[in-house]
Amino acid sequence: MSALYLDANASEPLRPEARAALLAALDLPGNPSSVHGDGRAARRVLEQARARVAARFGSRPRDVVFTSGATEANAMALHGLGAGRRILAGATEHPAILRAMPGIEQLPVQADGQLDLAALEAALASGGPALVCVMAANNETGVLHPLEDVMLLCQRHGALLHVDAVQAAGRVPVSLAGLGADSMALSAHKMGGPKGVGALLLRPGLDLAALLPGGGQERGRRGGTEALPAIAGFGAAAEAADPAQSARLATLRDAIEAGVGPEIGILGAGAPRVPNTTCLLLPGTPAETQVIALDLGGMRVSAGSACSSGKVAASHVLLAMGLGRTEAAAAIRVSLPWNAPDDAAERFLEAYAALRARLSRNAA
Ligand code: PLP
């Protein structure tokens, strides 16, 4: 039986619509900045993709800045909007935020993984203009943060809000305008588009200094010839990634959680989550051991923890949720892709049960 890919939060499989748009754009010779006919043809493809991304995520096309991915989009927001402001970020944010610049103040989360709103309010009240960075959904647990409440607090204290919407996009409804946030980062490959392209969406009227001024592309906000084929694929993926279709994934995720057994911890289960993600804690077994054993059994999952120099480092997300170091290094993330087969839960549970049986045989 072929392997089962359950690592969508690392990267979603390419959608056929994205592949077709990408391949079609590959053969366009023109540079979108050239004024001749081939340049204008390339520009039309670029602007169509921009319109698609804008329409899906509640932005105006002119406020979509294409980037090399969400790492760049997040860095652009922090550097461009954070000048002269304190930067407050949730402790469970992705390293693309937490390591974007020095001096970021981290805000605690609750045991269920959601941002501690009282701590945010206290930080905002303690003075100084701020830029608040909160992800829509966490990449390890799938936990959704209470963005409407965060937005109200930001408005009350005159703070800007930047949202890393990478893991929510395409899985739950996400709208920059609907939320009223100042900026939003997106990554194409997390919604079934190609890797290496993303966008920063800006609130109308908001501008920022370019990190890479270059030739003034993207209305002077991001220099460099646009990665047209990847951007065309991104636009098609954004249009195809309809959150209404992910209800099916919630059924599969729930079946996994119901089937693993009561001794398995389900991290973040008390909070609202994206439908495709579950983070499973098997006490006493390092995540790396689980990931390798499951891989041998044909299940592609990932560790909630990073592995460096052969040592499993505890996940900063799980530590922030209050887990001990050993526990925080014993959780795996199962993230169902948009095209997960209907028997995905059944097949995963079979492999997980086999892993646990092997572990108890080894322990005996
Ligand atoms: N933000 C979050 C929440 C992510 O999960 C990731 C990737 O895993 C990123 C940002 C970085 O995105 P990219 O790979 O497009 O740089």
CSV table of C-alpha atoms and ligand atoms in Angstrom, one decimal:
chain,number,residue,atom,x,y,z
A,1,MET,CA,0.0,0.0,0.0
A,2,SER,CA,1.3,3.5,-0.9
A,3,ALA,CA,2.4,5.9,1.8
A,4,LEU,CA,-0.1,8.2,3.4
A,5,TYR,CA,0.9,11.9,3.5
A,6,LEU,CA,-0.3,13.4,6.8
A,7,ASP,CA,2.0,16.4,7.0
A,8,ALA,CA,-0.1,19.1,5.3
A,9,ASN,CA,0.9,21.8,7.8
A,10,ALA,CA,4.5,21.4,6.6
A,11,SER,CA,3.3,21.6,3.0
A,12,GLU,CA,0.1,20.8,1.2
A,13,PRO,CA,0.1,18.7,-1.9
A,14,LEU,CA,-0.1,20.8,-5.1
A,15,ARG,CA,-3.7,21.3,-6.3
A,16,PRO,CA,-4.3,20.5,-9.9
A,17,GLU,CA,-5.6,24.0,-10.6
A,18,ALA,CA,-2.3,25.4,-9.2
A,19,ARG,CA,-0.2,23.1,-11.3
A,20,ALA,CA,-2.1,24.0,-14.5
A,21,ALA,CA,-1.8,27.8,-13.8
A,22,LEU,CA,1.9,27.4,-13.0
A,23,LEU,CA,2.7,25.4,-16.1
A,24,ALA,CA,0.8,27.8,-18.3
A,25,ALA,CA,2.8,30.8,-16.9
A,26,LEU,CA,6.1,29.0,-17.3
A,27,ASP,CA,6.0,29.5,-21.0
A,28,LEU,CA,5.4,33.3,-20.9
A,29,PRO,CA,8.6,35.0,-22.0
A,30,GLY,CA,7.7,38.5,-20.8
A,31,ASN,CA,8.7,40.3,-17.6
A,32,PRO,CA,5.5,41.8,-16.1
A,33,SER,CA,7.3,45.2,-15.9
A,34,SER,CA,8.0,45.4,-19.6
A,35,VAL,CA,5.7,47.6,-21.6
A,36,HIS,CA,5.5,45.5,-24.8
A,37,GLY,CA,2.9,42.9,-25.6
A,38,ASP,CA,4.7,40.0,-23.9
A,39,GLY,CA,5.3,42.1,-20.8
A,40,ARG,CA,1.6,43.0,-20.8
A,41,ALA,CA,0.6,39.4,-21.2
A,42,ALA,CA,2.8,38.5,-18.2
A,43,ARG,CA,1.3,41.4,-16.3
A,44,ARG,CA,-2.3,40.2,-16.9
A,45,VAL,CA,-1.4,36.8,-15.4
A,46,LEU,CA,0.2,38.5,-12.4
A,47,GLU,CA,-2.8,40.8,-11.9
A,48,GLN,CA,-5.2,37.9,-12.2
A,49,ALA,CA,-3.4,36.0,-9.5
A,50,ARG,CA,-3.4,39.2,-7.3
A,51,ALA,CA,-7.1,39.6,-7.8
A,52,ARG,CA,-7.7,35.9,-6.8
A,53,VAL,CA,-5.7,36.2,-3.6
A,54,ALA,CA,-7.3,39.5,-2.7
A,55,ALA,CA,-10.8,38.1,-3.3
A,56,ARG,CA,-10.2,35.0,-1.2
A,57,PHE,CA,-8.7,36.8,1.8
A,58,GLY,CA,-10.7,40.1,2.0
A,59,SER,CA,-8.2,42.5,0.5
A,60,ARG,CA,-8.0,44.9,-2.4
A,61,PRO,CA,-5.8,43.7,-5.2
A,62,ARG,CA,-3.6,46.8,-4.9
A,63,ASP,CA,-2.9,45.9,-1.3
A,64,VAL,CA,-1.5,42.4,-2.0
A,65,VAL,CA,2.3,42.4,-2.0
A,66,PHE,CA,3.8,39.1,-3.4
A,67,THR,CA,6.8,37.8,-1.6
A,68,SER,CA,9.0,34.7,-1.5
A,69,GLY,CA,6.7,33.2,1.2
A,70,ALA,CA,5.4,33.9,4.7
A,71,THR,CA,8.8,34.2,6.3
A,72,GLU,CA,9.5,37.2,4.1
A,73,ALA,CA,5.9,38.5,4.5
A,74,ASN,CA,6.2,38.4,8.3
A,75,ALA,CA,9.6,40.0,8.3
A,76,MET,CA,8.3,42.7,6.0
A,77,ALA,CA,5.4,43.5,8.3
A,78,LEU,CA,7.5,43.5,11.5
A,79,HIS,CA,10.3,45.7,10.0
A,80,GLY,CA,7.9,47.9,8.0
A,81,LEU,CA,5.2,48.5,10.6
A,82,GLY,CA,7.1,47.9,13.8
A,83,ALA,CA,9.5,50.9,13.5
A,84,GLY,CA,9.1,53.0,16.6
A,85,ARG,CA,6.7,50.5,18.2
A,86,ARG,CA,7.0,47.8,20.8
A,87,ILE,CA,6.5,44.4,19.1
A,88,LEU,CA,4.3,42.1,21.1
A,89,ALA,CA,3.9,38.5,19.8
A,90,GLY,CA,2.3,35.3,21.2
A,91,ALA,CA,4.8,32.8,22.6
A,92,THR,CA,3.5,30.1,20.2
A,93,GLU,CA,4.1,32.2,17.1
A,94,HIS,CA,6.2,30.6,14.3
A,95,PRO,CA,10.0,31.4,14.3
A,96,ALA,CA,9.3,33.5,11.2
A,97,ILE,CA,7.8,36.0,13.7
A,98,LEU,CA,9.8,35.3,16.8
A,99,ARG,CA,13.1,35.5,15.1
A,100,ALA,CA,12.3,38.3,12.6
A,101,MET,CA,14.1,40.8,14.7
A,102,PRO,CA,15.5,41.2,18.2
A,103,GLY,CA,13.6,42.7,21.1
A,104,ILE,CA,10.2,41.1,20.5
A,105,GLU,CA,8.2,40.8,23.7
A,106,GLN,CA,6.5,37.5,24.1
A,107,LEU,CA,2.9,37.1,25.4
A,108,PRO,CA,1.9,33.9,27.3
A,109,VAL,CA,-0.8,31.5,26.1
A,110,GLN,CA,-3.3,29.6,28.1
A,111,ALA,CA,-3.0,25.8,28.7
A,112,ASP,CA,-5.3,25.3,25.7
A,113,GLY,CA,-2.9,27.2,23.5
A,114,GLN,CA,-5.0,30.3,23.0
A,115,LEU,CA,-3.4,33.7,23.6
A,116,ASP,CA,-3.8,35.0,27.1
A,117,LEU,CA,-6.0,38.1,26.5
A,118,ALA,CA,-5.5,39.5,30.0
A,119,ALA,CA,-1.7,39.4,29.4
A,120,LEU,CA,-2.1,41.2,26.1
A,121,GLU,CA,-4.3,43.9,27.6
A,122,ALA,CA,-1.8,44.4,30.5
A,123,ALA,CA,1.1,44.6,28.0
A,124,LEU,CA,-0.8,47.1,25.8
A,125,ALA,CA,-1.8,49.2,28.9
A,126,SER,CA,1.8,49.3,30.1
A,127,GLY,CA,2.6,52.0,27.5
A,128,GLY,CA,4.1,52.9,24.2
A,129,PRO,CA,2.6,52.4,20.7
A,130,ALA,CA,2.7,48.7,19.8
A,131,LEU,CA,2.5,46.3,16.9
A,132,VAL,CA,0.8,43.1,18.0
A,133,CYS,CA,1.5,39.8,16.1
A,134,VAL,CA,-0.9,36.9,16.5
A,135,MET,CA,-1.2,33.9,14.2
A,136,ALA,CA,-4.7,32.9,13.1
A,137,ALA,CA,-3.9,29.2,13.7
A,138,ASN,CA,-1.0,27.5,15.3
A,139,ASN,CA,1.1,25.2,13.0
A,140,GLU,CA,1.7,22.5,15.6
A,141,THR,CA,-1.7,22.2,17.4
A,142,GLY,CA,-4.1,23.9,14.9
A,143,VAL,CA,-5.4,26.1,17.8
A,144,LEU,CA,-7.3,29.2,16.5
A,145,HIS,CA,-6.6,32.4,18.4
A,146,PRO,CA,-9.4,34.7,19.4
A,147,LEU,CA,-8.6,37.3,16.8
A,148,GLU,CA,-11.7,39.3,17.1
A,149,ASP,CA,-11.0,39.9,20.8
A,150,VAL,CA,-7.3,40.6,20.0
A,151,MET,CA,-8.5,43.2,17.4
A,152,LEU,CA,-10.8,44.9,19.9
A,153,LEU,CA,-7.9,45.2,22.4
A,154,CYS,CA,-5.6,46.6,19.7
A,155,GLN,CA,-8.2,49.2,18.7
A,156,ARG,CA,-8.8,50.2,22.3
A,157,HIS,CA,-5.0,50.8,22.8
A,158,GLY,CA,-4.2,52.2,19.3
A,159,ALA,CA,-2.0,49.3,18.4
A,160,LEU,CA,-1.5,47.8,15.0
A,161,LEU,CA,-2.3,44.1,14.4
A,162,HIS,CA,-0.4,41.8,12.1
A,163,VAL,CA,-1.9,38.3,11.6
A,164,ASP,CA,0.1,35.3,10.3
A,165,ALA,CA,-2.7,33.5,8.6
A,166,VAL,CA,-0.6,30.8,7.0
A,167,GLN,CA,-2.2,27.8,8.7
A,168,ALA,CA,-5.7,29.1,8.7
A,169,ALA,CA,-5.9,30.1,5.0
A,170,GLY,CA,-8.0,27.7,3.0
A,171,ARG,CA,-9.0,25.8,6.1
A,172,VAL,CA,-11.3,28.3,7.9
A,173,PRO,CA,-12.7,31.6,6.6
A,174,VAL,CA,-10.0,34.3,6.8
A,175,SER,CA,-10.5,37.9,5.8
A,176,LEU,CA,-8.3,40.9,6.4
A,177,ALA,CA,-11.1,43.3,5.9
A,178,GLY,CA,-13.6,41.2,8.0
A,179,LEU,CA,-11.2,41.2,10.9
A,180,GLY,CA,-10.0,44.8,10.4
A,181,ALA,CA,-6.4,43.9,10.9
A,182,ASP,CA,-3.5,46.0,9.5
A,183,SER,CA,-1.6,43.2,7.7
A,184,MET,CA,-1.7,39.5,7.1
A,185,ALA,CA,0.9,37.0,5.9
A,186,LEU,CA,0.1,34.1,3.6
A,187,SER,CA,2.1,31.2,2.1
A,188,ALA,CA,1.0,29.5,-1.1
A,189,HIS,CA,2.3,26.0,-0.3
A,190,LYS,CA,0.2,25.8,2.8
A,191,MET,CA,-3.0,26.0,0.7
A,192,GLY,CA,-2.0,23.7,-2.2
A,193,GLY,CA,0.0,26.2,-4.2
A,194,PRO,CA,3.7,26.0,-5.0
A,195,LYS,CA,6.5,26.4,-2.5
A,196,GLY,CA,8.5,29.7,-2.3
A,197,VAL,CA,5.8,32.2,-2.8
A,198,GLY,CA,3.5,34.1,-0.5
A,199,ALA,CA,2.0,37.5,0.2
A,200,LEU,CA,1.6,40.3,2.6
A,201,LEU,CA,-1.8,41.8,2.6
A,202,LEU,CA,-2.1,45.4,3.8
A,203,ARG,CA,-5.1,47.4,5.1
A,204,PRO,CA,-6.2,50.0,2.5
A,205,GLY,CA,-4.2,53.2,3.0
A,206,LEU,CA,-1.4,51.5,4.9
A,207,ASP,CA,2.0,51.6,3.4
A,208,LEU,CA,5.4,50.3,4.5
A,209,ALA,CA,9.0,50.7,3.6
A,210,ALA,CA,10.4,48.0,1.3
A,211,LEU,CA,12.9,45.5,2.8
A,212,LEU,CA,14.2,45.0,-0.8
A,213,PRO,CA,13.6,48.3,-2.7
A,214,GLY,CA,15.3,47.0,-5.9
A,215,GLY,CA,13.5,48.0,-9.1
A,216,GLY,CA,10.4,49.2,-7.4
A,217,GLN,CA,8.1,46.3,-8.2
A,218,GLU,CA,4.9,45.6,-6.2
A,219,ARG,CA,4.2,49.4,-6.0
A,220,GLY,CA,7.6,50.0,-4.6
A,221,ARG,CA,7.0,47.7,-1.6
A,222,ARG,CA,9.1,44.7,-2.8
A,223,GLY,CA,11.7,44.9,-5.5
A,224,GLY,CA,12.6,42.0,-7.7
A,225,THR,CA,11.0,40.5,-10.8
A,226,GLU,CA,7.9,38.7,-9.6
A,227,ALA,CA,8.1,34.8,-9.6
A,228,LEU,CA,5.3,34.7,-12.2
A,229,PRO,CA,4.7,30.9,-12.5
A,230,ALA,CA,4.7,30.5,-8.7
A,231,ILE,CA,2.4,33.5,-8.3
A,232,ALA,CA,0.0,32.2,-11.0
A,233,GLY,CA,-0.1,28.8,-9.1
A,234,PHE,CA,-0.7,30.7,-5.8
A,235,GLY,CA,-3.7,32.6,-7.3
A,236,ALA,CA,-5.2,29.4,-8.5
A,237,ALA,CA,-4.6,27.6,-5.2
A,238,ALA,CA,-6.2,30.5,-3.3
A,239,GLU,CA,-9.3,30.3,-5.4
A,240,ALA,CA,-9.5,26.5,-5.1
A,241,ALA,CA,-8.8,26.3,-1.4
A,242,ASP,CA,-12.4,26.7,-0.2
A,243,PRO,CA,-12.7,26.3,3.6
A,244,ALA,CA,-16.2,24.8,3.0
A,245,GLN,CA,-14.5,21.7,1.7
A,246,SER,CA,-12.5,21.1,4.8
A,247,ALA,CA,-15.5,20.0,6.9
A,248,ARG,CA,-14.7,16.5,5.5
A,249,LEU,CA,-11.2,16.7,7.2
A,250,ALA,CA,-12.8,17.5,10.5
A,251,THR,CA,-14.6,14.2,10.4
A,252,LEU,CA,-11.4,12.3,9.7
A,253,ARG,CA,-9.5,14.2,12.4
A,254,ASP,CA,-12.2,13.5,14.9
A,255,ALA,CA,-12.1,9.8,14.0
A,256,ILE,CA,-8.4,9.8,14.7
A,257,GLU,CA,-8.8,11.5,18.0
A,258,ALA,CA,-11.7,9.1,19.0
A,259,GLY,CA,-9.6,6.1,18.0
A,260,VAL,CA,-6.2,6.7,19.6
A,261,GLY,CA,-7.3,5.8,23.1
A,262,PRO,CA,-7.9,7.7,26.3
A,263,GLU,CA,-4.2,7.6,27.5
A,264,ILE,CA,-3.2,9.7,24.5
A,265,GLY,CA,-3.2,13.5,25.1
A,266,ILE,CA,-4.7,15.7,22.5
A,267,LEU,CA,-3.0,19.0,22.8
A,268,GLY,CA,-5.2,22.1,22.3
A,269,ALA,CA,-8.4,20.0,22.1
A,270,GLY,CA,-10.1,22.4,24.5
A,271,ALA,CA,-9.8,25.3,22.0
A,272,PRO,CA,-11.3,25.9,18.6
A,273,ARG,CA,-8.9,24.4,16.0
A,274,VAL,CA,-8.5,24.2,12.2
A,275,PRO,CA,-10.2,21.0,11.0
A,276,ASN,CA,-7.2,19.2,9.6
A,277,THR,CA,-4.8,19.1,12.6
A,278,THR,CA,-4.3,17.0,15.7
A,279,CYS,CA,-1.3,17.0,18.0
A,280,LEU,CA,-1.0,13.7,19.9
A,281,LEU,CA,1.0,13.2,23.0
A,282,LEU,CA,2.3,9.6,23.7
A,283,PRO,CA,3.9,10.0,27.1
A,284,GLY,CA,7.3,8.5,27.4
A,285,THR,CA,8.1,8.1,23.7
A,286,PRO,CA,10.2,10.8,22.0
A,287,ALA,CA,8.4,12.3,19.0
A,288,GLU,CA,11.4,11.4,16.8
A,289,THR,CA,11.0,7.7,17.6
A,290,GLN,CA,7.3,7.9,16.7
A,291,VAL,CA,7.9,9.8,13.5
A,292,ILE,CA,10.5,7.3,12.3
A,293,ALA,CA,8.4,4.3,13.3
A,294,LEU,CA,5.3,5.7,11.6
A,295,ASP,CA,7.3,6.6,8.5
A,296,LEU,CA,8.5,3.0,8.2
A,297,GLY,CA,4.8,2.1,8.4
A,298,GLY,CA,4.1,4.4,5.5
A,299,MET,CA,2.6,7.3,7.6
A,300,ARG,CA,4.2,10.7,6.9
A,301,VAL,CA,3.7,12.8,10.1
A,302,SER,CA,5.9,15.2,11.9
A,303,ALA,CA,7.2,16.0,15.3
A,304,GLY,CA,5.9,19.0,17.1
A,305,SER,CA,9.5,19.4,18.2
A,306,ALA,CA,12.6,20.3,16.3
A,307,CYS,CA,15.5,17.9,16.1
A,308,SER,CA,19.0,19.4,16.2
A,309,SER,CA,22.3,17.6,16.5
A,310,GLY,CA,20.5,14.3,17.1
A,311,LYS,CA,18.7,15.6,20.2
A,312,VAL,CA,15.0,16.2,20.3
A,313,ALA,CA,14.4,19.7,21.4
A,314,ALA,CA,11.1,20.3,23.2
A,315,SER,CA,8.6,22.3,21.2
A,316,HIS,CA,8.4,25.9,22.2
A,317,VAL,CA,4.7,25.8,21.4
A,318,LEU,CA,4.0,23.0,23.8
A,319,LEU,CA,6.3,24.4,26.5
A,320,ALA,CA,4.4,27.7,26.3
A,321,MET,CA,1.2,25.7,26.9
A,322,GLY,CA,2.7,24.5,30.2
A,323,LEU,CA,3.9,21.0,29.3
A,324,GLY,CA,7.1,19.7,30.9
A,325,ARG,CA,10.3,19.3,28.7
A,326,THR,CA,9.9,15.5,28.3
A,327,GLU,CA,6.2,15.7,27.5
A,328,ALA,CA,6.8,18.6,25.0
A,329,ALA,CA,9.2,16.4,23.1
A,330,ALA,CA,6.8,13.4,22.9
A,331,ALA,CA,4.0,14.9,20.7
A,332,ILE,CA,3.5,14.3,17.0
A,333,ARG,CA,1.5,16.4,14.6
A,334,VAL,CA,-0.9,14.7,12.2
A,335,SER,CA,-2.1,17.2,9.6
A,336,LEU,CA,-4.5,16.0,6.9
A,337,PRO,CA,-4.0,17.4,3.4
A,338,TRP,CA,-6.9,18.7,1.3
A,339,ASN,CA,-6.9,15.5,-0.7
A,340,ALA,CA,-6.7,13.0,2.2
A,341,PRO,CA,-8.4,9.7,1.2
A,342,ASP,CA,-11.6,8.7,3.0
A,343,ASP,CA,-9.8,5.9,4.8
A,344,ALA,CA,-7.0,8.1,6.2
A,345,ALA,CA,-8.2,7.9,9.8
A,346,GLU,CA,-8.5,4.1,9.6
A,347,ARG,CA,-5.1,3.6,8.1
A,348,PHE,CA,-3.4,6.0,10.5
A,349,LEU,CA,-5.0,4.3,13.5
A,350,GLU,CA,-3.8,0.9,12.3
A,351,ALA,CA,-0.2,2.2,12.0
A,352,TYR,CA,-0.4,4.0,15.4
A,353,ALA,CA,-1.7,0.9,17.1
A,354,ALA,CA,1.1,-1.2,15.5
A,355,LEU,CA,3.7,1.4,16.8
A,356,ARG,CA,2.3,1.2,20.3
A,357,ALA,CA,2.2,-2.6,20.3
A,358,ARG,CA,5.9,-2.6,19.2
A,359,LEU,CA,6.8,-0.1,22.0
A,360,SER,CA,5.1,-2.2,24.6
A,361,ARG,CA,6.8,-5.4,23.3
A,362,ASN,CA,10.2,-3.6,23.5
A,363,ALA,CA,9.4,-2.4,27.0
A,364,ALA,CA,8.5,-5.9,28.2
B,1,PLP,N1,4.1,31.0,9.6
B,1,PLP,C1,3.6,29.8,10.0
B,1,PLP,C2,2.5,29.7,11.0
B,1,PLP,C3,4.1,28.6,9.4
B,1,PLP,O1,3.6,27.5,9.7
B,1,PLP,C4,5.1,28.8,8.4
B,1,PLP,C5,5.7,27.6,7.8
B,1,PLP,O2,5.7,26.5,8.3
B,1,PLP,C6,5.6,30.0,8.1
B,1,PLP,C7,5.1,31.1,8.7
B,1,PLP,C8,6.7,30.2,7.1
B,1,PLP,O3,6.2,30.1,5.8
B,1,PLP,P1,7.1,30.0,4.5
B,1,PLP,O4,7.4,28.5,4.4
B,1,PLP,O5,6.2,30.4,3.3
B,1,PLP,O6,8.2,30.9,4.6
